[in-house]
């Protein structure tokens, strides 16, 4: 790990990763051992690795898998669900499975087609649905906190995008912890300081079987392009990605970055249907999408 000027053997690496994770959990006040954690697990290396680490550290962590109905020629959703269930069974863990098609009559790609959002790609509808469902389930099942597997590469790419466009409101909301609000569960990202390759190494060394393929719709996405740019930078300047992210967190905390105007929260009110906060005048975007889809007669 050039960025830390550190090299570890297999045995010590498997200790180092959970130790570091626990340090971040405490440093950013993510949760305590008394709280119930819902880990959003996609079947990928980050979220399966996260679940494994939290359980090894003695936290009360159950899993949530969302069936998105994405095939993409590689049976993406089936395979990721199979690997998630396999992990849960092998470790005797509780996994909630929610199938979007069963809940809302249509899979993500069909919802996307029917609502004409996202220029032919389902990623916008998928992101909206995942956020809404993770929050709904965490709240309904009484979890204290929702944990996702976002790693440093994910966070640095989002930060890069938001910085290029100086999106003050998004920058303010980006961080390891998003506190609970009216209708919103607390959200945490315990892996936000690990490089993607560090999580790959953890899963390989630990023998965790995960889905290697990315979502088939991710190809050509902006976030992948930003990740490639940041990797080029990292090659010549080891540690650049980590410094970019950590300096941002410091600057944000000290209030250096933003003027008061950005600090004002957008005017939010509870959606009359689901109760989650929204800035839309009536229903939230998710409920509006479902209403639109339900108004189309079933074929
Ligand atoms: P992504 O939005 O695909 O980059 O994934 C970011 C995080 O969201 C993952 O690390 C998981 O914690 C969570 N996630 C993504 N897809 C799913 C899914 N199908 N079910 C549950 N959690 C998911
Ligand atoms: Fe949602 Fe790819 S479109 S994971
Ligand atoms: Zn709603």
Short mmCIF file of C-alpha atoms and ligand atoms in Angstrom, two decimals:
data_model
loop_
_atom_site.label_atom_id
_atom_site.label_comp_id
_atom_site.label_asym_id
_atom_site.label_seq_id
_atom_site.Cartn_x
_atom_site.Cartn_y
_atom_site.Cartn_z
CA UNK A 1 0.00 0.00 0.00
CA UNK A 2 2.15 2.79 -1.37
CA UNK A 3 -0.14 5.48 0.03
CA UNK A 4 0.53 4.24 3.58
CA UNK A 5 4.13 3.13 2.90
CA UNK A 6 3.03 -0.18 4.36
CA UNK A 7 3.32 -3.82 3.29
CA UNK A 8 1.61 -6.62 5.20
CA UNK A 9 1.48 -10.40 5.02
CA UNK A 10 -1.83 -12.19 4.62
CA UNK A 11 -2.34 -12.80 8.31
CA UNK A 12 -1.66 -9.22 9.38
CA UNK A 13 -3.63 -7.77 6.49
CA UNK A 14 -6.71 -9.66 7.68
CA UNK A 15 -6.29 -8.01 11.09
CA UNK A 16 -5.35 -4.57 9.81
CA UNK A 17 -8.49 -4.05 7.69
CA UNK A 18 -11.03 -4.60 10.52
CA UNK A 19 -8.86 -2.60 12.96
CA UNK A 20 -8.81 0.34 10.58
CA UNK A 21 -12.55 0.02 9.93
CA UNK A 22 -13.28 0.10 13.66
CA UNK A 23 -11.08 3.17 13.99
CA UNK A 24 -13.10 4.97 11.27
CA UNK A 25 -16.43 3.85 12.81
CA UNK A 26 -15.40 5.44 16.11
CA UNK A 27 -13.69 8.50 14.64
CA UNK A 28 -16.79 9.52 12.68
CA UNK A 29 -19.27 8.33 15.37
CA UNK A 30 -21.00 5.99 12.95
CA UNK A 31 -22.62 3.57 15.42
CA UNK A 32 -22.04 1.63 18.63
CA UNK A 33 -22.18 -2.07 19.49
CA UNK A 34 -25.65 -1.57 21.03
CA UNK A 35 -27.15 -0.36 17.75
CA UNK A 36 -28.79 -2.48 15.06
CA UNK A 37 -27.15 -2.08 11.66
CA UNK A 38 -28.65 -2.87 8.28
CA UNK A 39 -25.91 -3.48 5.69
CA UNK A 40 -26.99 -2.97 2.07
CA UNK A 41 -25.35 -5.89 0.30
CA UNK A 42 -25.11 -6.02 -3.48
CA UNK A 43 -23.04 -9.22 -3.82
CA UNK A 44 -19.97 -7.13 -4.77
CA UNK A 45 -16.65 -7.14 -2.92
CA UNK A 46 -17.20 -3.92 -0.98
CA UNK A 47 -20.55 -4.67 0.62
CA UNK A 48 -19.80 -8.36 1.28
CA UNK A 49 -16.40 -7.37 2.68
CA UNK A 50 -18.10 -4.75 4.88
CA UNK A 51 -20.62 -7.24 6.23
CA UNK A 52 -17.83 -9.71 7.00
CA UNK A 53 -15.77 -7.04 8.80
CA UNK A 54 -18.68 -5.76 10.91
CA UNK A 55 -19.59 -9.28 12.02
CA UNK A 56 -15.95 -10.06 12.83
CA UNK A 57 -15.82 -6.88 14.92
CA UNK A 58 -18.87 -8.01 16.91
CA UNK A 59 -21.41 -5.51 15.58
CA UNK A 60 -25.08 -6.50 15.17
CA UNK A 61 -25.31 -6.40 11.40
CA UNK A 62 -28.08 -7.87 9.25
CA UNK A 63 -28.08 -7.71 5.45
CA UNK A 64 -30.45 -6.27 2.86
CA UNK A 65 -30.36 -7.38 -0.76
CA UNK A 66 -32.47 -5.55 -3.35
CA UNK A 67 -33.42 -7.61 -6.40
CA UNK A 68 -33.25 -5.14 -9.27
CA UNK A 69 -34.11 -7.54 -12.10
CA UNK A 70 -31.01 -6.71 -14.17
CA UNK A 71 -29.87 -9.38 -16.59
CA UNK A 72 -27.61 -7.61 -19.13
CA UNK A 73 -26.63 -10.92 -20.73
CA UNK A 74 -24.73 -12.07 -17.61
CA UNK A 75 -27.68 -12.80 -15.34
CA UNK A 76 -26.33 -10.03 -13.12
CA UNK A 77 -29.08 -9.87 -10.50
CA UNK A 78 -29.51 -13.65 -10.10
CA UNK A 79 -25.81 -14.22 -9.70
CA UNK A 80 -25.32 -11.38 -7.22
CA UNK A 81 -28.29 -12.61 -5.17
CA UNK A 82 -26.94 -16.16 -5.19
CA UNK A 83 -23.56 -15.03 -3.87
CA UNK A 84 -25.16 -12.83 -1.21
CA UNK A 85 -27.38 -15.67 0.01
CA UNK A 86 -24.42 -18.05 -0.01
CA UNK A 87 -22.41 -15.70 2.20
CA UNK A 88 -25.33 -15.22 4.60
CA UNK A 89 -25.93 -18.99 4.87
CA UNK A 90 -22.28 -19.83 5.38
CA UNK A 91 -21.98 -17.31 8.20
CA UNK A 92 -25.43 -17.91 9.64
CA UNK A 93 -26.49 -14.28 9.15
CA UNK A 94 -29.90 -12.71 8.72
CA UNK A 95 -30.56 -11.43 5.20
CA UNK A 96 -33.65 -9.52 4.06
CA UNK A 97 -34.38 -9.85 0.36
CA UNK A 98 -36.65 -7.38 -1.37
CA UNK A 99 -37.56 -7.95 -5.00
CA UNK A 100 -38.41 -4.67 -6.69
CA UNK A 101 -40.44 -6.38 -9.39
CA UNK A 102 -42.64 -8.10 -6.80
CA UNK A 103 -43.06 -4.90 -4.77
CA UNK A 104 -43.78 -2.56 -7.67
CA UNK A 105 -44.92 -4.87 -10.50
CA UNK A 106 -41.92 -4.03 -12.75
CA UNK A 107 -38.16 -4.54 -12.78
CA UNK A 108 -35.80 -1.55 -12.79
CA UNK A 109 -35.13 -1.62 -16.58
CA UNK A 110 -38.89 -1.72 -17.27
CA UNK A 111 -39.63 1.06 -14.75
CA UNK A 112 -36.97 3.11 -16.52
CA UNK A 113 -38.45 2.50 -19.98
CA UNK A 114 -41.97 3.26 -18.81
CA UNK A 115 -41.01 6.57 -17.22
CA UNK A 116 -38.53 7.69 -19.92
CA UNK A 117 -36.01 8.81 -17.31
CA UNK A 118 -32.25 8.66 -17.82
CA UNK A 119 -31.90 8.68 -21.64
CA UNK A 120 -32.36 4.94 -22.17
CA UNK A 121 -30.14 3.89 -19.24
CA UNK A 122 -31.82 2.59 -16.08
CA UNK A 123 -29.14 3.97 -13.71
CA UNK A 124 -31.13 7.07 -12.67
CA UNK A 125 -34.26 5.07 -11.83
CA UNK A 126 -32.09 2.41 -10.19
CA UNK A 127 -30.33 4.97 -7.94
CA UNK A 128 -33.62 6.59 -6.97
CA UNK A 129 -35.21 3.21 -6.21
CA UNK A 130 -32.24 1.89 -4.22
CA UNK A 131 -32.08 5.01 -2.03
CA UNK A 132 -35.84 4.96 -1.42
CA UNK A 133 -36.05 1.23 -0.65
CA UNK A 134 -32.97 1.10 1.58
CA UNK A 135 -34.38 3.94 3.63
CA UNK A 136 -37.90 2.51 3.75
CA UNK A 137 -36.74 -0.90 4.91
CA UNK A 138 -34.25 0.41 7.48
CA UNK A 139 -37.02 2.54 8.99
CA UNK A 140 -39.82 -0.05 8.78
CA UNK A 141 -37.74 -2.80 10.35
CA UNK A 142 -36.47 -0.54 13.14
CA UNK A 143 -32.74 -0.45 12.31
CA UNK A 144 -30.70 2.35 13.87
CA UNK A 145 -28.43 2.82 10.90
CA UNK A 146 -27.98 1.86 7.26
CA UNK A 147 -24.45 0.97 6.09
CA UNK A 148 -23.30 0.85 2.47
CA UNK A 149 -20.06 -0.43 0.96
CA UNK A 150 -18.89 2.79 -0.73
CA UNK A 151 -15.08 2.82 -0.85
CA UNK A 152 -12.54 5.61 -1.33
CA UNK A 153 -12.56 5.29 -5.13
CA UNK A 154 -16.36 5.74 -5.14
CA UNK A 155 -16.22 8.70 -2.79
CA UNK A 156 -13.32 10.41 -4.56
CA UNK A 157 -15.08 10.05 -7.94
CA UNK A 158 -18.30 11.59 -6.57
CA UNK A 159 -16.29 14.35 -4.91
CA UNK A 160 -14.44 15.02 -8.16
CA UNK A 161 -17.72 15.32 -10.07
CA UNK A 162 -19.30 17.60 -7.48
CA UNK A 163 -16.15 19.75 -7.40
CA UNK A 164 -16.04 20.13 -11.17
CA UNK A 165 -19.55 21.55 -11.04
CA UNK A 166 -19.14 23.19 -7.58
CA UNK A 167 -22.39 21.64 -6.41
CA UNK A 168 -22.43 23.16 -2.92
CA UNK A 169 -25.44 21.30 -1.64
CA UNK A 170 -24.14 17.88 -2.73
CA UNK A 171 -20.69 18.64 -1.36
CA UNK A 172 -22.21 19.48 2.02
CA UNK A 173 -24.09 16.20 2.13
CA UNK A 174 -21.12 14.05 1.14
CA UNK A 175 -19.31 12.42 4.03
CA UNK A 176 -18.83 9.22 6.02
CA UNK A 177 -22.06 9.87 7.97
CA UNK A 178 -25.37 11.37 6.91
CA UNK A 179 -27.30 11.97 10.14
CA UNK A 180 -30.89 10.78 10.49
CA UNK A 181 -33.54 13.35 9.64
CA UNK A 182 -37.33 13.38 9.55
CA UNK A 183 -38.21 10.15 7.75
CA UNK A 184 -34.57 9.40 6.93
CA UNK A 185 -32.40 6.72 8.50
CA UNK A 186 -28.81 7.54 9.47
CA UNK A 187 -26.49 6.45 6.64
CA UNK A 188 -22.86 5.48 7.07
CA UNK A 189 -19.96 4.42 4.84
CA UNK A 190 -17.43 2.58 7.03
CA UNK A 191 -15.16 1.72 4.05
CA UNK A 192 -14.86 5.28 2.74
CA UNK A 193 -11.11 5.40 3.47
CA UNK A 194 -10.17 2.10 1.82
CA UNK A 195 -8.96 1.98 -1.77
CA UNK A 196 -10.97 -0.29 -4.02
CA UNK A 197 -7.96 -2.56 -4.49
CA UNK A 198 -7.62 -2.89 -0.73
CA UNK A 199 -11.17 -4.31 -0.57
CA UNK A 200 -10.44 -6.63 -3.50
CA UNK A 201 -7.37 -7.89 -1.65
CA UNK A 202 -9.38 -8.34 1.56
CA UNK A 203 -12.03 -10.49 -0.14
CA UNK A 204 -9.47 -12.57 -2.03
CA UNK A 205 -7.35 -13.25 1.03
CA UNK A 206 -10.40 -13.92 3.17
CA UNK A 207 -11.88 -16.25 0.56
CA UNK A 208 -15.12 -14.30 0.08
CA UNK A 209 -16.77 -15.18 -3.22
CA UNK A 210 -18.25 -12.05 -4.83
CA UNK A 211 -19.54 -11.01 -8.23
CA UNK A 212 -16.61 -9.78 -10.37
CA UNK A 213 -18.71 -8.12 -13.03
CA UNK A 214 -19.90 -4.56 -12.62
CA UNK A 215 -23.53 -3.82 -13.37
CA UNK A 216 -23.76 -4.16 -17.19
CA UNK A 217 -25.26 -0.67 -17.42
CA UNK A 218 -22.26 0.95 -15.69
CA UNK A 219 -20.13 0.72 -18.84
CA UNK A 220 -19.23 4.14 -20.18
CA UNK A 221 -20.59 5.93 -17.11
CA UNK A 222 -19.22 9.23 -15.88
CA UNK A 223 -18.20 7.78 -12.54
CA UNK A 224 -16.04 5.13 -14.24
CA UNK A 225 -14.37 7.82 -16.31
CA UNK A 226 -13.62 9.90 -13.19
CA UNK A 227 -12.23 6.81 -11.46
CA UNK A 228 -9.85 6.24 -14.39
CA UNK A 229 -8.66 9.86 -14.26
CA UNK A 230 -8.05 9.65 -10.52
CA UNK A 231 -6.19 6.35 -10.97
CA UNK A 232 -3.86 8.02 -13.46
CA UNK A 233 -3.17 10.70 -10.89
CA UNK A 234 -2.63 8.08 -8.20
CA UNK A 235 -0.05 6.28 -10.35
CA UNK A 236 2.23 9.28 -10.44
CA UNK A 237 1.29 10.63 -7.01
CA UNK A 238 0.58 7.75 -4.61
CA UNK A 239 -1.88 8.84 -1.96
CA UNK A 240 -3.42 11.62 -4.08
CA UNK A 241 -6.91 10.10 -3.94
CA UNK A 242 -6.85 9.71 -0.18
CA UNK A 243 -5.48 13.22 0.35
CA UNK A 244 -8.13 14.69 -1.97
CA UNK A 245 -10.90 13.09 0.08
CA UNK A 246 -9.46 13.65 3.57
CA UNK A 247 -8.57 17.31 2.94
CA UNK A 248 -12.10 17.83 1.70
CA UNK A 249 -13.53 16.36 4.92
CA UNK A 250 -11.25 18.60 6.99
CA UNK A 251 -12.15 21.72 5.04
CA UNK A 252 -15.84 20.93 5.25
CA UNK A 253 -15.66 20.37 8.99
CA UNK A 254 -13.83 23.61 9.63
CA UNK A 255 -16.40 25.51 7.55
CA UNK A 256 -13.72 26.82 5.18
CA UNK A 257 -15.49 25.77 2.04
CA UNK A 258 -18.95 27.18 2.00
CA UNK A 259 -20.87 30.35 2.61
CA UNK A 260 -23.98 30.44 4.78
CA UNK A 261 -26.33 30.23 1.83
CA UNK A 262 -25.22 26.67 1.08
CA UNK A 263 -25.74 25.66 4.68
CA UNK A 264 -29.46 26.33 4.55
CA UNK A 265 -31.26 23.08 4.01
CA UNK A 266 -33.50 22.89 0.99
CA UNK A 267 -37.13 23.21 2.07
CA UNK A 268 -38.20 19.65 2.67
CA UNK A 269 -41.55 18.23 3.66
CA UNK A 270 -42.75 14.65 4.13
CA UNK A 271 -44.11 12.95 1.01
CA UNK A 272 -47.88 12.49 1.59
CA UNK A 273 -47.64 8.86 0.42
CA UNK A 274 -44.48 7.36 1.94
CA UNK A 275 -43.43 9.97 4.51
CA UNK A 276 -39.83 10.34 3.26
CA UNK A 277 -38.60 13.93 2.94
CA UNK A 278 -38.85 15.61 -0.44
CA UNK A 279 -38.43 19.06 -1.93
CA UNK A 280 -41.03 18.33 -4.62
CA UNK A 281 -44.33 20.21 -4.18
CA UNK A 282 -46.40 17.06 -3.66
CA UNK A 283 -45.34 13.38 -3.91
CA UNK A 284 -41.62 12.49 -3.77
CA UNK A 285 -39.93 11.53 -7.06
CA UNK A 286 -40.10 7.81 -6.25
CA UNK A 287 -43.84 7.80 -5.48
CA UNK A 288 -44.48 9.94 -8.57
CA UNK A 289 -42.63 7.37 -10.68
CA UNK A 290 -44.66 4.48 -9.20
CA UNK A 291 -47.92 6.41 -9.64
CA UNK A 292 -47.08 7.01 -13.30
CA UNK A 293 -46.24 3.34 -13.85
CA UNK A 294 -49.41 2.15 -12.10
CA UNK A 295 -51.56 4.38 -14.28
CA UNK A 296 -50.43 2.37 -17.34
CA UNK A 297 -52.79 -0.61 -17.81
CA UNK A 298 -51.01 -3.98 -17.35
CA UNK A 299 -50.41 -5.68 -20.72
P1 LIG B 1 -23.44 1.25 -6.21
O1 LIG B 1 -24.55 2.24 -6.05
O2 LIG B 1 -23.78 0.11 -7.11
O3 LIG B 1 -22.10 1.85 -6.43
O4 LIG B 1 -23.32 0.55 -4.77
C1 LIG B 1 -23.00 1.28 -3.63
C2 LIG B 1 -23.48 0.53 -2.41
O5 LIG B 1 -24.90 0.41 -2.45
C3 LIG B 1 -22.99 -0.91 -2.31
O6 LIG B 1 -21.72 -0.98 -1.69
C4 LIG B 1 -24.05 -1.54 -1.47
O7 LIG B 1 -23.85 -1.24 -0.09
C5 LIG B 1 -25.31 -0.83 -1.93
N1 LIG B 1 -26.02 -1.59 -2.99
C6 LIG B 1 -25.86 -1.52 -4.33
N2 LIG B 1 -26.68 -2.36 -4.98
C7 LIG B 1 -27.40 -3.01 -4.03
C8 LIG B 1 -28.42 -4.02 -4.06
N3 LIG B 1 -28.87 -4.54 -5.20
N4 LIG B 1 -28.93 -4.44 -2.87
C9 LIG B 1 -28.49 -3.93 -1.71
N5 LIG B 1 -27.53 -2.97 -1.62
C10 LIG B 1 -26.99 -2.52 -2.76
FE1 LIG B 2 -28.55 0.00 -11.08
FE2 LIG B 2 -26.70 -0.72 -12.70
S1 LIG B 2 -28.46 0.33 -13.20
S2 LIG B 2 -26.87 -1.16 -10.57
ZN1 LIG B 3 -42.96 9.13 -1.50
#
